[in-house]
XYZ file of C-alpha atoms in Angstrom:
663
model
C 26.696 12.307 14.166
C 24.605 13.106 10.851
C 20.769 13.191 12.005
C 19.522 10.816 9.262
C 21.159 8.369 11.838
C 18.717 8.851 14.085
C 15.805 9.433 12.000
C 16.294 5.904 10.424
C 17.402 3.634 13.164
C 15.094 4.924 16.237
C 12.298 3.251 14.934
C 14.211 0.286 14.392
C 15.728 0.632 18.006
C 11.676 1.307 19.107
C 10.374 -1.782 17.633
C 13.180 -4.151 19.423
C 12.572 -2.982 22.441
C 8.867 -3.220 22.202
C 8.789 -6.218 20.667
C 11.087 -8.160 23.252
C 9.489 -6.820 26.040
C 5.871 -7.300 24.615
C 3.254 -7.832 27.644
C 5.847 -7.800 30.720
C 5.597 -4.198 31.025
C 2.074 -2.080 30.972
C 1.515 -1.922 27.522
C 1.995 2.032 27.881
C 5.657 1.442 28.302
C 5.912 0.068 24.342
C 3.687 2.756 23.160
C 5.647 5.839 24.896
C 9.065 3.915 23.571
C 7.487 3.933 19.821
C 5.193 6.963 19.849
C 8.712 9.039 21.190
C 10.916 7.689 18.487
C 8.610 8.605 15.527
C 8.179 12.000 16.958
C 11.773 12.410 17.619
C 12.353 11.134 13.839
C 9.585 13.325 12.449
C 11.177 16.188 14.157
C 14.689 15.369 12.953
C 13.127 14.939 9.039
C 11.470 18.666 8.710
C 14.919 20.835 9.235
C 16.550 18.655 6.451
C 13.475 19.154 4.065
C 13.174 22.974 5.000
C 16.437 23.039 4.465
C 16.412 21.623 0.787
C 13.238 23.866 0.523
C 15.223 27.013 1.148
C 18.538 25.996 -0.914
C 20.556 25.643 2.538
C 21.116 21.908 2.672
C 23.589 19.721 0.704
C 22.986 15.892 -0.889
C 25.119 13.817 1.233
C 25.449 10.312 1.493
C 26.462 9.074 5.293
C 28.084 5.241 5.042
C 26.396 2.918 7.433
C 28.676 -0.378 7.465
C 30.700 -2.104 4.353
C 28.610 -4.976 2.753
C 29.112 -6.790 0.030
C 32.419 -7.534 -1.412
C 32.229 -10.010 -4.345
C 34.307 -9.585 -7.674
C 32.794 -6.599 -9.534
C 30.314 -6.803 -7.230
C 30.877 -4.102 -4.337
C 28.420 -1.989 -2.559
C 28.294 -0.399 1.083
C 25.555 0.054 3.738
C 24.914 3.792 2.975
C 22.071 6.674 3.577
C 21.350 9.134 0.507
C 20.225 12.684 1.537
C 18.840 14.394 -1.070
C 15.517 16.464 -2.107
C 13.803 13.307 -2.768
C 14.836 11.694 0.433
C 14.127 14.467 2.235
C 10.506 14.773 0.877
C 9.821 11.258 2.006
C 11.619 11.900 5.089
C 8.805 14.147 6.243
C 5.834 12.612 5.045
C 7.150 9.099 6.277
C 8.008 10.077 9.547
C 5.014 13.015 10.211
C 2.044 10.458 9.188
C 3.642 7.360 11.063
C 4.511 9.967 14.363
C 0.700 10.714 13.749
C -0.642 7.542 13.342
C 1.046 5.851 16.303
C -0.316 8.928 18.669
C -3.840 8.096 16.541
C -3.406 4.970 17.748
C -3.052 5.217 21.625
C -6.960 5.759 21.081
C -8.011 3.441 18.610
C -5.967 0.313 20.026
C -6.904 1.444 23.954
C -8.946 -1.879 24.233
C -6.721 -4.559 22.230
C -4.608 -6.374 24.720
C -1.907 -6.825 22.111
C -0.754 -3.260 21.789
C 2.791 -3.561 22.336
C 3.449 -5.919 19.376
C 1.255 -3.692 17.189
C 3.417 -0.874 18.324
C 6.284 -2.687 17.242
C 5.377 -3.891 13.972
C 4.318 0.015 13.227
C 7.307 1.098 13.747
C 9.244 -1.949 12.360
C 6.734 -0.427 8.992
C 8.441 2.429 9.207
C 12.106 1.670 9.731
C 11.819 -0.599 6.716
C 10.347 1.908 4.349
C 12.916 4.471 5.433
C 15.313 1.909 4.476
C 13.803 1.941 0.980
C 13.826 5.730 0.479
C 17.570 6.488 1.756
C 19.093 3.904 -0.205
C 22.215 4.363 -2.183
C 22.171 0.913 -4.156
C 19.260 -1.044 -5.351
C 20.163 -3.728 -3.032
C 19.614 -1.996 -0.106
C 16.334 -0.098 -1.844
C 15.325 -4.092 -2.123
C 16.274 -4.646 1.365
C 13.700 -1.759 2.279
C 11.152 -2.781 -0.114
C 10.624 -6.478 1.255
C 10.992 -5.127 4.565
C 7.575 -3.003 4.199
C 5.935 -6.473 2.525
C 7.244 -8.600 5.622
C 5.917 -5.488 7.878
C 2.548 -5.208 5.939
C 1.715 -9.046 6.224
C 2.315 -8.847 9.930
C 0.074 -5.627 10.269
C -2.529 -6.798 7.507
C -3.078 -9.639 9.501
C -2.702 -8.388 13.022
C -5.649 -9.679 14.798
C -4.941 -13.067 12.752
C -7.803 -15.189 14.977
C -9.740 -13.257 12.554
C -9.803 -15.653 8.914
C -10.697 -12.784 6.103
C -7.726 -10.646 8.254
C -5.158 -13.927 7.728
C -6.520 -14.168 3.919
C -6.370 -10.084 3.822
C -2.524 -10.620 4.806
C -1.761 -13.507 2.505
C -3.090 -12.199 -0.530
C -1.215 -9.384 0.047
C 1.955 -11.261 0.207
C 1.445 -13.627 -2.741
C 0.482 -10.763 -4.944
C 3.400 -8.503 -4.129
C 5.667 -11.461 -4.805
C 4.826 -11.424 -8.608
C 5.544 -8.046 -8.814
C 8.798 -8.430 -6.850
C 10.031 -10.879 -9.248
C 9.813 -7.874 -11.940
C 11.423 -5.688 -9.482
C 14.654 -8.361 -8.678
C 15.007 -9.424 -12.766
C 15.022 -5.565 -13.064
C 17.817 -5.071 -10.347
C 19.555 -8.562 -11.618
C 19.616 -6.807 -15.645
C 20.864 -3.408 -14.085
C 23.784 -4.977 -12.913
C 24.371 -6.444 -15.551
C 24.430 -4.049 -17.947
C 25.955 -1.295 -16.187
C 28.172 -3.532 -13.833
C 26.712 -1.969 -10.432
C 23.977 -1.547 -8.314
C 25.197 2.261 -7.517
C 21.807 4.498 -8.320
C 24.474 7.238 -8.549
C 26.903 5.713 -11.109
C 23.533 4.181 -13.047
C 22.140 7.264 -13.307
C 24.680 9.007 -14.787
C 25.289 6.289 -17.256
C 21.925 5.767 -17.979
C 22.094 8.711 -20.983
C 24.852 6.726 -22.689
C 22.828 3.657 -23.153
C 19.734 5.463 -24.841
C 19.001 3.447 -28.294
C 21.337 0.270 -26.886
C 19.858 -2.828 -27.457
C 20.151 -6.440 -26.151
C 18.727 -10.104 -26.907
C 15.974 -11.075 -24.531
C 13.434 -14.579 -25.161
C 14.750 -14.473 -28.557
C 13.941 -11.016 -29.797
C 16.594 -8.213 -30.363
C 14.707 -5.151 -27.939
C 15.678 -2.076 -26.660
C 17.668 -2.332 -23.774
C 16.606 0.389 -21.246
C 12.600 -0.453 -22.013
C 13.332 -3.766 -21.058
C 14.959 -2.853 -17.744
C 12.544 -0.381 -16.973
C 9.781 -2.300 -18.130
C 10.563 -4.968 -14.783
C 11.015 -2.403 -12.106
C 7.833 -0.734 -13.212
C 5.938 -4.333 -13.155
C 7.443 -4.364 -9.003
C 6.550 -0.722 -8.837
C 2.908 -2.007 -10.505
C 2.854 -4.658 -7.412
C 3.633 -2.472 -4.628
C 1.779 0.459 -4.998
C -1.522 -1.742 -6.373
C -1.459 -0.728 -10.400
C -4.495 -2.179 -12.538
C -3.482 -5.902 -12.647
C -1.674 -6.193 -9.111
C -4.227 -3.901 -7.525
C -6.135 -7.011 -5.784
C -4.764 -7.057 -2.454
C -5.286 -3.457 -1.697
C -8.954 -3.191 -0.984
C -8.528 -6.271 1.508
C -5.831 -4.999 3.507
C -9.032 -3.451 5.158
C -8.995 -6.313 7.229
C -6.017 -4.854 9.053
C -6.884 -2.346 12.123
C -7.827 1.220 10.352
C -4.386 3.252 11.778
C -2.720 0.213 9.726
C -4.721 1.494 6.484
C -3.834 5.001 6.778
C 0.063 4.042 7.263
C -0.108 1.868 4.358
C -2.392 3.404 1.740
C -1.457 7.602 2.855
C 2.188 7.731 2.767
C 4.182 4.484 2.914
C 4.017 1.293 1.188
C 1.770 2.218 -1.756
C 3.938 5.455 -2.523
C 7.162 3.206 -2.511
C 6.441 2.277 -6.060
C 6.214 6.245 -7.507
C 9.023 6.738 -5.340
C 11.201 3.888 -6.861
C 9.862 5.552 -10.797
C 10.716 8.870 -9.870
C 14.185 8.184 -8.025
C 15.512 6.029 -11.222
C 13.344 9.051 -13.569
C 16.853 9.338 -15.665
C 16.584 5.748 -16.547
C 13.197 5.796 -17.661
C 13.687 9.348 -19.949
C 15.866 6.510 -21.825
C 12.842 3.989 -22.488
C 10.103 5.836 -24.178
C 8.127 2.121 -24.284
C 8.539 1.976 -20.593
C 7.155 5.390 -20.155
C 4.492 5.193 -22.373
C 3.225 1.590 -20.400
C 3.886 3.882 -16.805
C 1.599 6.461 -18.544
C -1.044 4.129 -19.521
C -1.258 1.952 -16.703
C -1.644 4.972 -14.204
C -4.445 6.270 -16.272
C -6.155 3.151 -16.541
C -5.870 2.639 -12.587
C -7.153 6.047 -12.543
C -10.223 5.336 -13.814
C -11.014 1.744 -13.036
C -10.483 2.581 -9.136
C -12.691 5.482 -9.369
C -15.762 3.358 -10.796
C -15.263 0.935 -8.309
C -15.155 3.377 -5.540
C -18.745 4.782 -6.689
C -20.530 1.399 -5.983
C -18.840 0.541 -2.517
C -20.349 0.471 0.801
C -17.561 -0.055 3.359
C -16.468 3.423 4.263
C -12.716 2.296 4.251
C -13.092 0.508 0.829
C -14.453 3.397 -0.624
C -11.258 5.583 0.493
C -8.928 2.661 -0.164
C -10.226 2.811 -4.434
C -9.683 6.377 -3.928
C -5.825 5.588 -2.873
C -5.581 3.480 -5.650
C -6.661 5.858 -8.120
C -4.604 8.553 -6.794
C -1.825 6.716 -7.174
C -2.362 6.078 -10.634
C -2.652 9.857 -11.650
C 1.052 9.640 -10.074
C 1.449 7.427 -12.085
C 0.982 9.043 -15.446
C 2.489 12.292 -14.198
C 5.488 10.387 -14.178
C 4.827 8.817 -17.531
C 4.247 11.871 -19.300
C 7.570 13.151 -17.806
C 6.169 15.801 -14.746
C 8.299 13.770 -11.934
C 8.263 16.536 -9.608
C 4.294 16.949 -10.320
C 4.211 13.215 -9.417
C 6.016 13.352 -6.489
C 3.912 16.836 -5.375
C 0.633 14.472 -5.152
C 2.679 12.117 -3.466
C 3.512 14.927 -1.065
C -0.197 16.691 -0.456
C -1.761 13.400 -0.819
C -0.437 11.558 2.515
C -1.866 14.629 4.395
C -5.148 14.251 3.216
C -5.506 10.289 2.367
C -4.161 9.738 6.241
C -6.600 12.074 7.680
C -9.705 10.780 5.546
C -8.466 6.907 6.765
C -8.224 8.556 10.689
C -11.311 10.365 9.979
C -12.944 6.784 8.729
C -11.133 5.042 11.619
C -12.900 7.913 13.994
C -16.440 7.433 12.551
C -16.218 3.425 13.251
C -14.675 3.883 16.211
C -18.012 6.230 16.950
C -19.951 3.506 15.451
C -19.053 0.406 17.364
C -16.963 -0.612 14.450
C -19.652 -0.278 11.992
C -18.227 0.207 8.443
C -21.076 0.068 6.486
C -22.355 3.655 5.398
C -25.867 2.669 4.966
C -26.188 2.375 8.895
C -25.105 6.106 9.290
C -26.605 9.231 8.887
C -26.795 12.570 10.903
C -23.222 12.101 12.012
C -22.227 15.385 11.861
C -24.351 16.566 15.265
C -22.651 13.909 17.279
C -18.931 13.628 16.334
C -18.822 17.601 14.852
C -14.755 17.740 15.678
C -14.660 14.478 13.066
C -17.299 15.630 10.808
C -14.976 19.008 9.888
C -11.806 16.970 9.764
C -13.510 14.753 7.353
C -14.614 17.638 5.397
C -11.291 19.365 5.117
C -10.020 15.699 3.551
C -12.905 15.409 1.280
C -12.425 19.128 -0.259
C -9.108 18.556 -0.714
C -9.294 14.975 -2.382
C -11.785 16.872 -4.704
C -9.514 19.234 -5.627
C -11.410 22.364 -4.601
C -9.890 25.599 -5.389
C -10.103 28.469 -8.387
C -7.182 29.172 -10.309
C -7.771 32.817 -11.000
C -7.876 33.411 -7.675
C -4.546 31.739 -6.401
C -6.333 29.749 -3.523
C -7.294 25.937 -3.128
C -6.792 23.061 -1.020
C -3.666 20.767 -1.128
C -5.196 18.320 -3.954
C -6.337 21.337 -5.968
C -2.597 22.485 -6.438
C -1.244 18.921 -7.345
C -3.921 17.099 -8.815
C -4.737 20.015 -11.417
C -1.336 20.022 -12.327
C -1.121 16.877 -13.118
C -4.098 16.702 -15.366
C -2.560 20.230 -17.318
C 0.787 18.459 -17.604
C -0.835 15.401 -18.853
C -2.741 17.674 -21.531
C 0.427 19.404 -22.096
C 2.365 16.949 -23.025
C 0.678 16.855 -26.161
C 1.253 13.259 -27.480
C -1.562 10.615 -27.542
C -0.732 8.804 -24.495
C -0.769 12.279 -22.510
C -4.293 13.014 -24.303
C -5.954 9.877 -23.201
C -4.309 10.394 -19.462
C -5.830 13.681 -19.813
C -9.254 12.806 -20.284
C -8.791 9.987 -17.575
C -7.614 12.340 -15.499
C -10.745 14.608 -15.701
C -13.294 11.609 -15.656
C -11.832 10.148 -12.513
C -11.503 13.433 -10.565
C -15.600 13.838 -11.784
C -16.072 10.386 -10.076
C -13.736 11.365 -7.159
C -16.340 14.199 -6.351
C -18.999 11.742 -6.945
C -17.888 9.249 -4.384
C -16.314 11.368 -1.811
C -19.345 13.503 -1.498
C -21.569 10.420 -1.509
C -19.123 9.307 1.759
C -19.614 12.577 3.343
C -23.582 12.390 2.742
C -24.163 8.893 3.296
C -22.087 9.479 7.141
C -22.846 12.766 8.176
C -26.160 14.229 6.772
C -29.564 12.219 6.331
C -31.846 10.388 9.309
C -29.885 8.576 11.705
C -29.972 4.860 10.235
C -27.579 2.997 13.094
C -30.975 2.056 14.497
C -31.541 -0.715 11.496
C -27.636 -2.161 12.403
C -27.885 -5.187 14.213
C -24.761 -5.074 14.609
C -24.625 -1.367 16.769
C -27.625 -2.453 18.981
C -26.583 -5.682 20.105
C -23.097 -4.998 20.827
C -23.166 -2.134 23.118
C -24.723 -1.608 26.666
C -27.828 0.252 26.805
C -27.867 1.749 30.188
C -29.567 4.935 30.375
C -25.932 6.641 30.649
C -24.831 5.307 27.701
C -27.240 5.639 25.272
C -28.117 9.106 25.721
C -30.819 10.625 23.400
C -33.206 8.139 22.964
C -33.979 9.260 19.500
C -31.088 7.060 18.619
C -32.706 3.999 19.179
C -30.664 3.239 22.308
C -26.947 4.174 20.860
C -25.758 7.521 21.060
C -22.423 8.045 18.880
C -19.418 9.720 20.804
C -16.698 11.886 19.755
C -13.034 10.567 19.830
C -10.504 10.627 22.514
C -8.071 13.667 22.369
C -5.141 10.853 21.343
C -7.290 10.757 17.864
C -8.426 14.198 17.468
C -4.847 15.377 17.556
C -3.630 13.893 14.527
C -7.071 14.406 13.103
C -6.251 18.379 13.504
C -2.582 18.323 12.294
C -3.669 16.445 9.264
C -6.677 18.639 8.384
C -3.630 22.052 8.518
C -1.981 19.737 5.820
C -5.060 18.973 3.599
C -5.464 22.783 3.618
C -1.975 24.270 3.717
C 0.010 22.067 2.011
C -0.593 22.565 -1.353
C -0.536 26.272 -1.436
C 2.295 26.581 0.339
C 4.802 24.469 -1.664
C 3.262 24.236 -5.090
C 6.318 26.843 -5.846
C 8.511 24.745 -5.197
C 7.448 21.625 -6.186
C 6.636 22.159 -9.812
C 8.685 25.230 -10.754
C 11.595 25.168 -8.743
C 14.666 23.121 -10.480
C 17.259 24.047 -8.392
C 14.990 22.498 -5.424
C 15.124 19.054 -7.232
C 18.794 19.355 -8.066
C 20.051 16.528 -9.454
C 17.688 13.966 -7.664
C 15.288 13.450 -10.122
C 14.858 14.535 -14.020
C 13.371 17.451 -14.066
C 11.528 18.630 -17.724
C 11.364 22.431 -17.559
C 9.873 23.613 -20.716
C 6.583 20.636 -20.068
C 6.231 22.833 -16.692
C 6.558 25.720 -18.398
C 4.025 24.420 -21.226
C 1.686 23.444 -18.038
C 1.282 26.979 -17.335
C 0.397 27.782 -20.458
C -2.370 25.841 -21.047
C -6.030 26.949 -22.275
C -8.070 27.913 -19.331
C -10.817 25.526 -20.254
C -7.781 23.149 -19.126
C -7.139 24.604 -16.164
C -10.910 24.977 -15.095
C -11.968 21.064 -15.987
C -10.786 19.505 -13.009
C -13.205 22.079 -11.092
C -16.019 22.090 -13.071
C -16.216 18.046 -13.058
C -15.979 18.448 -9.093
C -18.935 20.462 -9.323
C -20.606 18.180 -11.234
C -19.606 15.387 -9.043
C -20.840 17.070 -6.084
C -24.365 17.876 -7.490
C -24.819 14.577 -8.559
C -24.013 13.273 -5.094
C -26.265 15.797 -3.378
C -29.061 14.989 -5.899
C -28.918 11.093 -5.308
C -27.912 11.160 -1.443
C -29.830 14.193 -0.292
C -32.280 15.586 -2.310
C -34.127 12.430 -3.536
C -32.364 9.195 -1.886
C -34.381 7.118 -3.980
C -32.303 7.562 -7.117
C -29.348 5.316 -5.926
C -31.568 2.427 -5.975
C -33.177 3.040 -8.905
C -30.176 3.840 -10.826
C -28.495 0.406 -9.640
C -32.021 -1.616 -11.019
C -31.995 -0.123 -14.492
C -28.421 0.093 -14.772
C -28.131 -3.449 -13.939
C -25.104 -5.491 -15.381
C -23.114 -2.443 -15.161
C -23.688 -1.498 -11.708
C -23.055 -5.212 -10.574
C -20.087 -5.473 -13.139
C -18.485 -2.407 -11.396
C -19.764 -3.201 -7.394
C -18.025 -6.664 -7.974
C -14.709 -4.763 -8.954
C -14.749 -5.720 -12.719
C -14.597 -9.224 -11.640
C -11.004 -9.123 -11.105
C -10.721 -11.313 -7.899
C -13.270 -13.962 -9.696
C -11.292 -13.863 -12.817
C -7.651 -14.530 -10.581
C -9.549 -17.135 -8.759
C -10.310 -19.076 -12.407
C -7.056 -17.982 -13.674
C -4.612 -19.236 -11.124
C -6.219 -20.126 -7.985
C -8.023 -22.941 -8.934
C -5.168 -24.374 -11.198
C -2.929 -24.125 -8.504
C -5.164 -26.020 -6.055
C -5.344 -28.398 -8.855
C -1.604 -28.745 -9.233
C -1.006 -29.010 -5.774
C -3.538 -31.910 -5.562
C -2.021 -33.630 -8.222
C 1.191 -33.316 -6.441
C -0.110 -34.760 -3.253
C -1.868 -37.768 -4.548
C 0.159 -38.880 -7.400
C 3.514 -37.471 -6.318
C 3.518 -37.795 -2.488
C 1.150 -40.639 -1.902
C 1.489 -42.494 -5.145
C 5.067 -42.547 -5.241
C 6.836 -41.352 -2.234
C 4.281 -42.988 -0.296
C 4.339 -46.125 -2.325
C 7.860 -46.738 -2.619
C 9.158 -45.132 0.587
C 7.124 -45.792 3.796
C 4.862 -48.298 1.702
C 7.750 -49.911 0.105
C 11.177 -49.965 0.860
C 10.670 -49.258 4.656
C 7.720 -52.251 4.355
C 10.176 -54.424 3.579
C 12.966 -53.437 5.835
C 10.169 -53.654 8.369
C 9.336 -57.198 7.602
C 12.841 -57.905 7.481
C 13.509 -56.717 10.907
C 10.363 -59.000 11.869
C 12.092 -61.956 10.617
C 15.646 -61.197 11.774
C 14.459 -60.730 15.256
C 13.478 -64.614 15.446
C 17.166 -65.484 15.512
C 17.850 -63.481 18.572
C 16.951 -66.145 21.383
C 19.064 -66.008 23.707
C 20.663 -69.290 23.514
C 24.282 -69.703 23.269
C 24.027 -72.986 20.967
C 21.884 -70.467 18.643
C 24.392 -68.348 18.022
C 26.758 -71.018 17.836
C 25.045 -72.737 15.295
C 24.602 -69.885 13.175
C 28.687 -69.130 13.507
C 29.186 -72.516 11.862
C 26.821 -72.514 9.576
C 28.343 -69.119 8.606
C 32.298 -70.408 8.851
C 31.081 -73.090 6.143
C 29.230 -70.941 4.016
C 32.713 -68.691 3.956
C 35.324 -71.940 3.754
C 32.872 -73.431 0.888
C 32.930 -69.815 -0.905
C 37.277 -69.758 -0.586
C 37.199 -73.058 -2.041
C 35.153 -73.220 -5.013
């Protein structure tokens, strides 16, 4: 049996068992089954990935079962294993296994742990189905599966109204993107007469320059198809315009945030674009759109992240920004660099989210950074883990020394390749990427300084002080105002340690393979070798631009949050409208509320008042049904129970019938 079958279906089996058993067995049963299954899947995934790195593993397709045969539409359920799949397997299963283990400590007091772990494993299975898909329909199955599972996980605490609202928002916004994805799949089948990914990619170069009638215009076929597919990616990967669900998804438990935002759901759009890269290479307009949207998302999310106070929301907008980097890398044709950043980002972003969860756990579920401060002395292991994540995301490294954290190797490569592309959109993406790197450094170090340095400010948090038992044993040091932050349990710290290793070494070890080894990628993506050579030949000022702006961001954050803490308040007051614009997330939520939500509610009220009450009820229950009811009341009077009454009626009926026949 091929190991890919176990890798994919073990999480599904674990989810079914945990879900069916639920509370009928101790919660440790569900936790053990699901976590064990994910660690087995992760352990089986790494040899496949390392086999492709070493050149000893050949791409293969493992059939599962016959699926659809309808006219010319024929496809099976099969698992595609190539380099691109192998990269996603280690990312998904490694992060998911660590999130499962982390959840043992984080969700320890929750009474619904079996349900939570079942949802986690179901989510992982759906994502694995997506990345192993051999045809577009199977990919769409996984695509919708992660949408369903994310709805369940974001709204896991369903008694919390904000969690329900966030889950619905994520589901609805993703449906908008999914409409584009479905139309793209329909159009692709119409053009290629197949949904097989390998057949489509083989035929795609021959469609370059072909045109088709669309909405009354003659347009390039491949551009239309790729733009529709990219709309699906925009929804799933929270790109500008369809990004509004992602920050609200923080309403779910922190392990969910790490799983959704680090390695799985939000990277599905990037994976899909890279998987179909030979198609996108025949669609220059679509690639230009990918580049522009990615660069715009990159800078938008970074600007918003500089003003947020909720520790998880800062990291969520950071995710949105980093996804922008991945997309504009794909847009300029550097698909390997996009996947490399996806790979490294999974480690340091999962680390940052789980580290934030450890902070929240220590601070009794307080998420406002204004009530943190000086925590490095109380939770030192969490502090060093988040320090590794911050050094990775800000891209600390020195080119000439050949050393750096994970983000240095992947993010800097994207910035360099955008410059090397030499087009107007490439230059736009380059400058947006550099500016976003400055903002990334600022908000990342701002988070670190507010959380781990300065005076302890949790004494000012009524939430913390009123929600803990201030017994002498639990109070700890009295200098903290009656509450002493505590380090997380070992089940939460072990994942932080493992992810810290990835944040430090993943870029250093795998940069030559992901960026320069065309044989590693094989035919799994479109590999633009001349562009990669041009990337290595960019001027030194380009190579050092990200490092310089990182140091500037660090310096500004240090001045504002360590040296003189009055600077942020003064700056916010001076900037006024600009600060409010950024703090309110460019008013996208308010804009969508008035453009879509208010008209939708108005339309719903019209259907309700005029359609349901004014028409259906009026002519239904209050019309025809009323006549029938009154008629029945009248007819009931004839039911006297006396024989002579019935005989009279029969006689009258007989006379009427004879009269009708005669006359």
